Amino acid sequence: MRKIALEEHFSGPGFEKYLEAVAEMFDPGFLSSAEKFLPEFDEKRLSMMDKCGIDIAVLSQTAPGVQAELDKEAATQAARRSNDFLSEQINRNPSRYRGFGCIALQDPESAAEEVVRCVKELGFVGILVNGHTAGEYLDEEKFQPFWEQLNALKVPLYLHPGNPYDKPHMYSGRPELNGATWSWTCETATHALRLVFGGIFDRYSDVKVILGHMGETLPFMLWRLDSRALTSPGGRAMKKPPSQYIREHIVITTSGVCANGPLLCSLSEMGEDSVMFSTDYPYEDAELAAQFIDNAPISLEQREKVCFRTAEHLFRISLEPQSAAATALSSHSYRD
Ligand code: MN
């Protein structure tokens, strides 16, 4: 089936140094082979997309990106350079690529200005942020200018994992739990819950946040969040149960999770219009992701929503019409 994929990474010039911040989370051999694909936008990336039936990839600067830059001015300049570079790549192949902008939240005011430039000048469909910025999370007051612009422009934020600010004691002696195995999931799910409990969605009613990795476990936890949050001591009074904020303001992608159980749970708990296909290229096996969604035990209508219709709606883009022969072929990729 035809697809739009949303968690598809690249690395622009000058960003290689930031990758060192996450290098210890990967097997060195795996990382060096994946990194070869990051700066490439032609044959390798497009042939992967063709094999997987991905018509459009929404590209984003790979983690940790500009979040790893400690100098505020350098971060602001790096974000602008990355966005200009991405815009050039999209303009070379506008029928296949869209973009998420990257912003330097080290300076929230200029980050808010860059959001506007990304959307209005460069035509990006959203913003992607790799977790906290120097230990500060997006529910904090200083980031309100960023949320104001996102809300006004009605473009989503992809909240992508990054390393925790410090290394929690519970991971000591168990380095294999760091990174994609587990610690990024806890970090990102907690960041998303800070937005829910911190009232971001009360203040900004049009904001949508995208979480990868099948919602970073949140779809599985909605009932328990509702059950216990209302009786937890402290914190601000919530107008709605946590699950309602999550269903109204958070949508998820399938990136890095190729299993029917979590997919069916997510469709059931989040809703059929809240789950979108992604691969997490080049860190995950894109063909496996495509085979998974093409064969998942869901209806044709559900598959169309997951593969492209929900993304078309969210990003206000349309896949070009296909010939009848191509439609028949794409709807049977991996199924014959
Ligand atoms: Mn990713």
XYZ file of C-alpha atoms and ligand atoms in Angstrom:
337
model
C 0.000 0.000 0.000
C 1.097 3.589 -0.662
C 2.620 5.313 2.329
C 3.713 8.578 3.869
C 6.521 8.080 6.407
C 7.222 10.621 9.136
C 10.226 9.592 11.182
C 12.854 9.542 8.475
C 16.186 11.036 9.428
C 19.050 12.808 7.719
C 22.178 14.578 8.900
C 23.167 17.914 7.436
C 26.640 19.454 7.145
C 28.157 20.365 10.519
C 25.848 18.079 12.517
C 28.117 15.022 12.515
C 29.766 16.170 15.767
C 26.452 16.063 17.634
C 26.032 12.360 16.861
C 28.799 11.634 19.362
C 26.338 12.408 22.159
C 24.326 9.280 21.328
C 27.158 7.093 19.993
C 27.462 5.056 23.191
C 23.824 3.981 22.810
C 24.611 2.013 19.649
C 26.773 -0.876 18.604
C 29.689 0.836 16.778
C 29.371 -1.378 13.688
C 25.644 -0.783 13.421
C 26.033 2.962 13.908
C 28.765 3.395 11.298
C 26.699 1.520 8.709
C 23.514 3.488 9.537
C 25.361 6.816 9.454
C 26.322 6.258 5.816
C 22.672 6.701 4.859
C 22.038 9.893 6.836
C 23.573 12.490 4.460
C 22.220 10.772 1.319
C 19.044 11.899 -0.480
C 19.190 10.146 -3.817
C 19.645 6.573 -4.933
C 19.837 4.758 -1.576
C 17.030 6.633 0.137
C 14.721 6.709 -2.871
C 15.210 3.041 -3.714
C 14.375 2.139 -0.116
C 11.246 4.274 -0.351
C 10.261 2.641 -3.645
C 10.700 -0.856 -2.199
C 8.521 0.054 0.770
C 5.813 1.865 -1.191
C 6.676 5.175 0.505
C 5.529 7.990 -1.776
C 6.539 10.799 0.580
C 9.099 10.881 3.409
C 8.932 13.741 5.892
C 12.602 14.280 6.723
C 14.124 15.393 10.027
C 17.606 16.144 11.333
C 18.711 13.103 13.298
C 18.967 13.110 17.114
C 20.327 14.730 19.147
C 20.732 17.469 16.541
C 20.842 21.036 17.693
C 19.683 19.999 21.186
C 23.284 18.913 21.837
C 24.733 22.376 21.173
C 25.476 24.151 24.436
C 26.137 27.598 22.965
C 22.892 29.473 22.402
C 24.000 31.522 19.401
C 25.765 28.566 17.763
C 22.599 26.494 18.225
C 20.426 29.151 16.611
C 22.754 29.428 13.618
C 23.054 25.633 13.297
C 19.270 25.238 13.249
C 18.929 27.819 10.481
C 21.689 26.162 8.454
C 20.066 22.754 8.871
C 16.692 24.072 7.780
C 18.149 25.806 4.720
C 19.964 22.602 3.806
C 16.815 20.504 4.193
C 14.842 22.977 2.111
C 17.399 22.619 -0.716
C 17.089 18.835 -0.598
C 13.292 18.960 -0.674
C 13.355 21.392 -3.593
C 15.544 18.939 -5.533
C 12.818 16.328 -5.191
C 9.582 17.981 -4.102
C 7.319 15.103 -5.081
C 9.058 12.697 -2.629
C 10.135 14.807 0.334
C 8.683 17.110 2.964
C 10.387 18.409 6.077
C 10.219 18.933 9.812
C 12.128 22.037 10.890
C 14.674 21.960 13.688
C 14.821 24.795 16.189
C 17.206 25.942 18.902
C 15.114 26.055 22.064
C 18.209 27.295 23.901
C 16.752 30.669 22.835
C 12.938 30.296 22.926
C 12.189 33.667 21.285
C 14.393 33.074 18.257
C 13.184 29.443 18.128
C 9.634 30.773 17.811
C 10.773 33.004 14.935
C 12.411 30.036 13.263
C 9.148 28.082 13.532
C 7.484 30.813 11.486
C 10.299 30.851 8.921
C 10.207 27.036 8.658
C 6.495 26.966 7.935
C 5.878 30.168 5.995
C 9.116 30.521 4.028
C 10.458 26.989 3.729
C 7.106 25.182 3.559
C 7.902 22.632 6.267
C 4.957 20.645 7.617
C 5.968 20.687 11.289
C 8.791 20.880 13.813
C 10.780 18.026 15.361
C 12.466 18.349 18.747
C 14.765 15.730 20.284
C 13.605 15.713 23.890
C 14.726 18.189 26.544
C 17.018 21.124 25.832
C 19.817 21.391 28.420
C 17.558 19.677 30.965
C 14.526 21.875 30.294
C 11.238 20.382 29.134
C 8.624 21.931 26.905
C 6.009 22.438 29.636
C 8.210 25.128 31.180
C 7.038 28.715 31.049
C 9.965 29.984 28.995
C 8.825 27.915 25.995
C 5.431 29.591 25.654
C 6.525 31.689 22.609
C 7.276 28.416 20.800
C 3.861 26.923 21.614
C 2.110 30.153 20.613
C 3.553 29.965 17.107
C 2.899 26.245 16.756
C -0.697 26.783 17.828
C -1.217 29.756 15.505
C 0.289 28.004 12.481
C -1.491 24.694 13.253
C 1.535 22.540 12.517
C 2.441 19.524 14.670
C 5.460 18.953 16.893
C 7.190 15.590 16.544
C 8.563 14.893 20.026
C 11.461 12.580 19.247
C 13.563 10.757 21.868
C 16.847 12.009 23.219
C 19.063 11.002 26.108
C 17.848 11.762 29.637
C 19.549 14.844 31.106
C 21.230 12.761 33.773
C 21.670 9.010 34.059
C 19.092 7.670 36.506
C 20.571 5.379 39.158
C 18.200 2.572 38.199
C 20.145 2.048 34.960
C 23.499 1.719 36.739
C 25.277 -1.486 35.801
C 22.767 -2.174 33.036
C 23.984 -0.106 30.049
C 21.911 -2.214 27.691
C 18.784 -0.448 29.032
C 20.023 2.919 27.787
C 18.889 4.307 24.443
C 16.331 2.733 22.149
C 15.955 -0.413 24.273
C 14.278 1.435 27.116
C 15.587 4.761 28.507
C 14.510 6.852 25.492
C 11.000 5.449 25.811
C 10.691 6.466 29.488
C 12.232 9.857 28.769
C 9.919 10.664 25.868
C 6.727 9.300 27.431
C 7.454 11.334 30.558
C 8.100 14.463 28.504
C 4.742 13.975 26.767
C 3.004 13.515 30.125
C 4.615 16.742 31.374
C 2.794 18.510 28.514
C -0.497 16.859 29.505
C -0.181 17.516 33.240
C 1.472 20.918 32.754
C -1.578 22.290 30.959
C -0.021 22.915 27.543
C -3.112 21.511 25.814
C -5.441 23.683 27.887
C -3.571 26.791 26.776
C -3.036 25.783 23.150
C -6.120 24.028 21.897
C -4.919 23.480 18.316
C -1.585 21.899 19.190
C -0.871 18.347 18.028
C 2.126 16.354 19.246
C 3.415 13.289 17.405
C 5.116 10.496 19.340
C 7.060 7.753 17.572
C 7.655 4.144 18.577
C 3.950 3.305 18.844
C 3.336 6.142 21.272
C 6.265 5.376 23.598
C 3.984 2.972 25.606
C 1.302 5.599 26.381
C -1.542 3.851 24.460
C -1.155 0.909 26.831
C -1.345 3.131 29.919
C -4.413 5.336 29.377
C -6.769 3.585 31.773
C -4.226 3.561 34.573
C -3.335 7.209 34.036
C -7.000 8.138 34.370
C -7.510 5.851 37.321
C -4.666 7.227 39.430
C -3.928 10.752 38.229
C -7.049 12.249 39.768
C -6.109 11.012 43.233
C -2.381 11.770 43.077
C -1.309 14.362 45.639
C -0.046 17.749 44.453
C 0.000 19.091 40.929
C -2.549 21.265 39.192
C -6.223 20.438 38.843
C -6.967 18.955 35.432
C -10.064 19.854 33.459
C -10.216 16.511 31.697
C -8.883 12.999 32.304
C -5.332 12.461 30.985
C -6.604 10.051 28.327
C -8.811 12.747 26.848
C -5.900 15.178 26.436
C -3.817 12.390 24.942
C -6.540 11.341 22.488
C -7.260 14.932 21.470
C -3.704 16.201 21.165
C -1.318 13.297 20.647
C -0.982 11.147 17.557
C 1.556 8.382 17.178
C 3.660 6.601 14.590
C 4.622 2.972 14.176
C 8.361 3.754 13.927
C 10.561 1.011 15.313
C 7.676 -1.223 16.412
C 6.659 -3.990 14.011
C 4.247 -6.073 16.084
C 0.506 -6.572 15.708
C -0.355 -6.469 19.421
C 0.877 -2.920 20.059
C -0.642 -1.753 16.754
C -4.090 -3.152 17.631
C -3.851 -1.719 21.150
C -2.931 1.696 19.733
C -5.755 1.716 17.195
C -8.175 0.690 19.923
C -6.984 3.101 22.631
C -5.883 6.132 20.601
C -8.405 5.810 17.752
C -8.121 4.883 14.087
C -7.204 8.428 13.071
C -4.268 8.687 15.484
C -1.800 6.069 14.255
C 0.535 6.708 11.303
C 3.160 4.652 9.526
C 6.874 5.498 9.893
C 10.145 3.601 9.644
C 12.839 5.480 11.663
C 15.220 5.261 8.691
C 18.136 4.518 8.736
C 18.140 3.106 12.276
C 15.401 0.549 11.710
C 14.640 -1.906 8.901
C 12.302 0.046 6.627
C 11.336 -2.985 4.552
C 10.371 -4.878 7.691
C 8.223 -1.903 8.741
C 6.493 -1.868 5.353
C 5.901 -5.631 5.376
C 4.492 -5.353 8.875
C 1.915 -2.713 8.058
C 1.033 -4.237 4.682
C 0.195 -7.532 6.414
C -1.196 -6.367 9.759
C -4.613 -7.860 10.652
C -6.579 -4.633 10.136
C -9.235 -3.574 7.621
C -8.422 -1.925 4.290
C -9.861 1.329 5.603
C -7.706 1.177 8.739
C -4.607 0.344 6.693
C -5.219 3.305 4.391
C -5.547 5.603 7.377
C -2.356 4.336 9.001
C -0.357 4.304 5.771
C -1.276 7.712 4.360
C -4.754 9.193 4.901
C -4.212 10.465 8.462
C -0.851 11.985 7.483
C -2.421 13.608 4.401
C -4.978 15.238 6.660
C -2.554 16.233 9.441
C -0.005 17.790 7.090
C -2.494 19.065 4.513
C -0.732 17.229 1.696
C -2.156 14.916 -0.971
C -0.600 11.932 -2.625
C -0.701 12.228 -6.384
C -3.295 9.996 -8.050
C -2.010 6.612 -9.192
C -2.860 4.655 -12.308
C -5.186 1.693 -11.767
C -2.302 -0.729 -12.445
C -0.037 0.980 -9.915
C -2.840 1.028 -7.344
C -3.346 -2.725 -7.743
C 0.396 -3.299 -7.440
C 0.889 -1.103 -4.375
C -2.067 -2.520 -2.508
C -0.554 -5.993 -2.907
C 3.082 -5.243 -2.153
C 4.288 -7.930 0.251
C 0.877 -9.615 0.254
C 1.136 -11.927 -2.786
Mn 14.109 8.299 15.199
